[in-house]
């Protein structure tokens, strides 16, 4: 796809990879872009590997297949690195983001020689600190936006707040927790991108 962004998400059932892909599509649509967000259906068991996809473009999207050569791969569960070739088809000029407490350098041996950008986010630490529980999808969603640059931080934060306020109207603490998770992830990755390092904190 020309003049657009293609993302592939890898996670496990119940971790929110599919939800993150659909949320990203919704937010990008709100900023005036053409979008697609869809899962690849398989055994929908809790803990089973799940794949989801996004296409985002300023121009009309005419492709409706799965994504085979993504610009960005988001790995919501690092244990998948041992059983899934997450970098398959990933463009050399692209990037992979992994939810792990380890560094990008530590992840390299599991990435089949991938030479593009490698970024890590400790989504467990961030979500437990901001939400009190492990919900990796908000940090990983913010990481995808930060690394891809698919929209400005300010418009992403604005649209996500509107989305959370609609979804969690009677749970203000959940809204604020999620907003803190998004902003904390952005802070960490913007610092990593500024110094062009293979990891975040």
mmCIF file of N, CA and C in Angstrom, residues 16-64:
data_model
loop_
_atom_site.group_PDB
_atom_site.id
_atom_site.type_symbol
_atom_site.label_atom_id
_atom_site.label_comp_id
_atom_site.label_asym_id
_atom_site.label_seq_id
_atom_site.Cartn_x
_atom_site.Cartn_y
_atom_site.Cartn_z
ATOM 1 N N UNK A 16 -5.815 -8.044 24.694
ATOM 2 C CA UNK A 16 -6.264 -6.785 24.120
ATOM 3 C C UNK A 16 -5.602 -6.373 22.817
ATOM 4 N N UNK A 17 -4.902 -7.279 22.126
ATOM 5 C CA UNK A 17 -4.280 -6.908 20.850
ATOM 6 C C UNK A 17 -5.346 -6.523 19.826
ATOM 7 N N UNK A 18 -6.409 -7.315 19.757
ATOM 8 C CA UNK A 18 -7.496 -7.016 18.818
ATOM 9 C C UNK A 18 -8.165 -5.690 19.186
ATOM 10 N N UNK A 19 -8.395 -5.484 20.480
ATOM 11 C CA UNK A 19 -9.013 -4.240 20.938
ATOM 12 C C UNK A 19 -8.137 -3.043 20.598
ATOM 13 N N UNK A 20 -6.825 -3.179 20.777
ATOM 14 C CA UNK A 20 -5.902 -2.078 20.475
ATOM 15 C C UNK A 20 -5.951 -1.735 18.991
ATOM 16 N N UNK A 21 -5.991 -2.759 18.129
ATOM 17 C CA UNK A 21 -6.052 -2.508 16.681
ATOM 18 C C UNK A 21 -7.339 -1.775 16.313
ATOM 19 N N UNK A 22 -8.449 -2.175 16.921
ATOM 20 C CA UNK A 22 -9.724 -1.526 16.623
ATOM 21 C C UNK A 22 -9.771 -0.108 17.180
ATOM 22 N N UNK A 23 -9.182 0.092 18.355
ATOM 23 C CA UNK A 23 -9.111 1.440 18.941
ATOM 24 C C UNK A 23 -8.262 2.365 18.085
ATOM 25 N N UNK A 24 -7.136 1.855 17.602
ATOM 26 C CA UNK A 24 -6.274 2.666 16.752
ATOM 27 C C UNK A 24 -7.000 3.070 15.475
ATOM 28 N N UNK A 25 -7.746 2.130 14.888
ATOM 29 C CA UNK A 25 -8.517 2.449 13.684
ATOM 30 C C UNK A 25 -9.537 3.536 13.978
ATOM 31 N N UNK A 26 -10.206 3.433 15.112
ATOM 32 C CA UNK A 26 -11.229 4.412 15.473
ATOM 33 C C UNK A 26 -10.626 5.793 15.688
ATOM 34 N N UNK A 27 -9.511 5.847 16.389
ATOM 35 C CA UNK A 27 -8.868 7.129 16.681
ATOM 36 C C UNK A 27 -8.320 7.761 15.401
ATOM 37 N N UNK A 28 -7.698 6.943 14.552
ATOM 38 C CA UNK A 28 -7.169 7.474 13.290
ATOM 39 C C UNK A 28 -8.303 7.994 12.407
ATOM 40 N N UNK A 29 -9.436 7.309 12.425
ATOM 41 C CA UNK A 29 -10.602 7.757 11.661
ATOM 42 C C UNK A 29 -11.072 9.124 12.161
ATOM 43 N N UNK A 30 -11.055 9.301 13.482
ATOM 44 C CA UNK A 30 -11.480 10.572 14.068
ATOM 45 C C UNK A 30 -10.561 11.722 13.663
ATOM 46 N N UNK A 31 -9.322 11.391 13.276
ATOM 47 C CA UNK A 31 -8.394 12.449 12.842
ATOM 48 C C UNK A 31 -8.433 12.641 11.326
ATOM 49 N N UNK A 32 -9.421 12.035 10.669
ATOM 50 C CA UNK A 32 -9.625 12.278 9.240
ATOM 51 C C UNK A 32 -8.920 11.324 8.302
ATOM 52 N N UNK A 33 -8.409 10.221 8.819
ATOM 53 C CA UNK A 33 -7.705 9.271 7.969
ATOM 54 C C UNK A 33 -8.611 8.115 7.556
ATOM 55 N N UNK A 34 -8.237 7.460 6.483
ATOM 56 C CA UNK A 34 -8.913 6.228 6.078
ATOM 57 C C UNK A 34 -8.299 5.088 6.874
ATOM 58 N N UNK A 35 -9.121 4.150 7.314
ATOM 59 C CA UNK A 35 -8.608 3.122 8.225
ATOM 60 C C UNK A 35 -9.187 1.748 7.937
ATOM 61 N N UNK A 36 -8.448 0.755 8.374
ATOM 62 C CA UNK A 36 -8.934 -0.612 8.513
ATOM 63 C C UNK A 36 -8.364 -1.164 9.807
ATOM 64 N N UNK A 37 -9.157 -1.902 10.544
ATOM 65 C CA UNK A 37 -8.698 -2.589 11.736
ATOM 66 C C UNK A 37 -9.431 -3.908 11.815
ATOM 67 N N UNK A 38 -8.692 -5.018 11.783
ATOM 68 C CA UNK A 38 -9.373 -6.314 11.748
ATOM 69 C C UNK A 38 -8.486 -7.404 12.337
ATOM 70 N N UNK A 39 -9.097 -8.400 12.969
ATOM 71 C CA UNK A 39 -8.335 -9.530 13.495
ATOM 72 C C UNK A 39 -8.243 -10.636 12.458
ATOM 73 N N UNK A 40 -7.276 -11.522 12.647
ATOM 74 C CA UNK A 40 -7.214 -12.750 11.871
ATOM 75 C C UNK A 40 -7.819 -13.825 12.761
ATOM 76 N N UNK A 41 -8.945 -14.332 12.361
ATOM 77 C CA UNK A 41 -9.659 -15.246 13.242
ATOM 78 C C UNK A 41 -9.037 -16.628 13.247
ATOM 79 N N UNK A 42 -8.891 -17.162 14.438
ATOM 80 C CA UNK A 42 -8.396 -18.507 14.654
ATOM 81 C C UNK A 42 -9.078 -19.017 15.913
ATOM 82 N N UNK A 43 -8.467 -19.930 16.626
ATOM 83 C CA UNK A 43 -9.056 -20.387 17.887
ATOM 84 C C UNK A 43 -9.057 -19.243 18.903
ATOM 85 N N UNK A 44 -10.224 -18.780 19.267
ATOM 86 C CA UNK A 44 -10.335 -17.607 20.140
ATOM 87 C C UNK A 44 -10.266 -17.999 21.617
ATOM 88 N N UNK A 45 -9.293 -18.835 21.971
ATOM 89 C CA UNK A 45 -9.150 -19.253 23.357
ATOM 90 C C UNK A 45 -8.310 -18.235 24.125
ATOM 91 N N UNK A 46 -8.621 -18.126 25.403
ATOM 92 C CA UNK A 46 -7.795 -17.303 26.272
ATOM 93 C C UNK A 46 -6.366 -17.833 26.237
ATOM 94 N N UNK A 47 -5.424 -16.982 25.910
ATOM 95 C CA UNK A 47 -4.029 -17.380 25.882
ATOM 96 C C UNK A 47 -3.529 -17.884 24.538
ATOM 97 N N UNK A 48 -4.448 -18.141 23.594
ATOM 98 C CA UNK A 48 -4.027 -18.610 22.270
ATOM 99 C C UNK A 48 -3.458 -17.441 21.466
ATOM 100 N N UNK A 49 -2.496 -17.686 20.584
ATOM 101 C CA UNK A 49 -1.947 -16.597 19.761
ATOM 102 C C UNK A 49 -3.034 -15.918 18.926
ATOM 103 N N UNK A 50 -2.990 -14.599 18.893
ATOM 104 C CA UNK A 50 -3.957 -13.782 18.159
ATOM 105 C C UNK A 50 -3.180 -12.812 17.274
ATOM 106 N N UNK A 51 -3.665 -12.607 16.053
ATOM 107 C CA UNK A 51 -3.059 -11.631 15.154
ATOM 108 C C UNK A 51 -4.123 -10.630 14.728
ATOM 109 N N UNK A 52 -3.764 -9.358 14.707
ATOM 110 C CA UNK A 52 -4.688 -8.314 14.250
ATOM 111 C C UNK A 52 -3.909 -7.346 13.367
ATOM 112 N N UNK A 53 -4.649 -6.538 12.601
ATOM 113 C CA UNK A 53 -4.014 -5.686 11.595
ATOM 114 C C UNK A 53 -4.631 -4.294 11.556
ATOM 115 N N UNK A 54 -3.822 -3.332 11.116
ATOM 116 C CA UNK A 54 -4.296 -1.980 10.806
ATOM 117 C C UNK A 54 -3.742 -1.522 9.475
ATOM 118 N N UNK A 55 -4.589 -0.853 8.715
ATOM 119 C CA UNK A 55 -4.138 -0.023 7.594
ATOM 120 C C UNK A 55 -4.630 1.380 7.879
ATOM 121 N N UNK A 56 -3.752 2.360 7.740
ATOM 122 C CA UNK A 56 -4.100 3.753 7.993
ATOM 123 C C UNK A 56 -3.488 4.591 6.881
ATOM 124 N N UNK A 57 -4.297 5.448 6.264
ATOM 125 C CA UNK A 57 -3.795 6.221 5.130
ATOM 126 C C UNK A 57 -4.552 7.534 5.000
ATOM 127 N N UNK A 58 -3.886 8.529 4.438
ATOM 128 C CA UNK A 58 -4.550 9.799 4.114
ATOM 129 C C UNK A 58 -5.344 9.675 2.813
ATOM 130 N N UNK A 59 -5.115 8.584 2.098
ATOM 131 C CA UNK A 59 -5.816 8.338 0.843
ATOM 132 C C UNK A 59 -6.732 7.123 0.994
ATOM 133 N N UNK A 60 -7.709 7.006 0.134
ATOM 134 C CA UNK A 60 -8.648 5.894 0.214
ATOM 135 C C UNK A 60 -7.910 4.561 0.080
ATOM 136 N N UNK A 61 -8.277 3.620 0.926
ATOM 137 C CA UNK A 61 -7.642 2.303 0.933
ATOM 138 C C UNK A 61 -8.451 1.354 0.055
ATOM 139 N N UNK A 62 -7.794 0.778 -0.926
ATOM 140 C CA UNK A 62 -8.495 -0.120 -1.855
ATOM 141 C C UNK A 62 -8.083 -1.579 -1.687
ATOM 142 N N UNK A 63 -7.188 -1.842 -0.740
ATOM 143 C CA UNK A 63 -6.721 -3.210 -0.481
ATOM 144 C C UNK A 63 -7.529 -3.798 0.669
ATOM 145 N N UNK A 64 -7.931 -5.066 0.537
ATOM 146 C CA UNK A 64 -8.748 -5.680 1.590
ATOM 147 C C UNK A 64 -8.246 -7.074 1.962
#
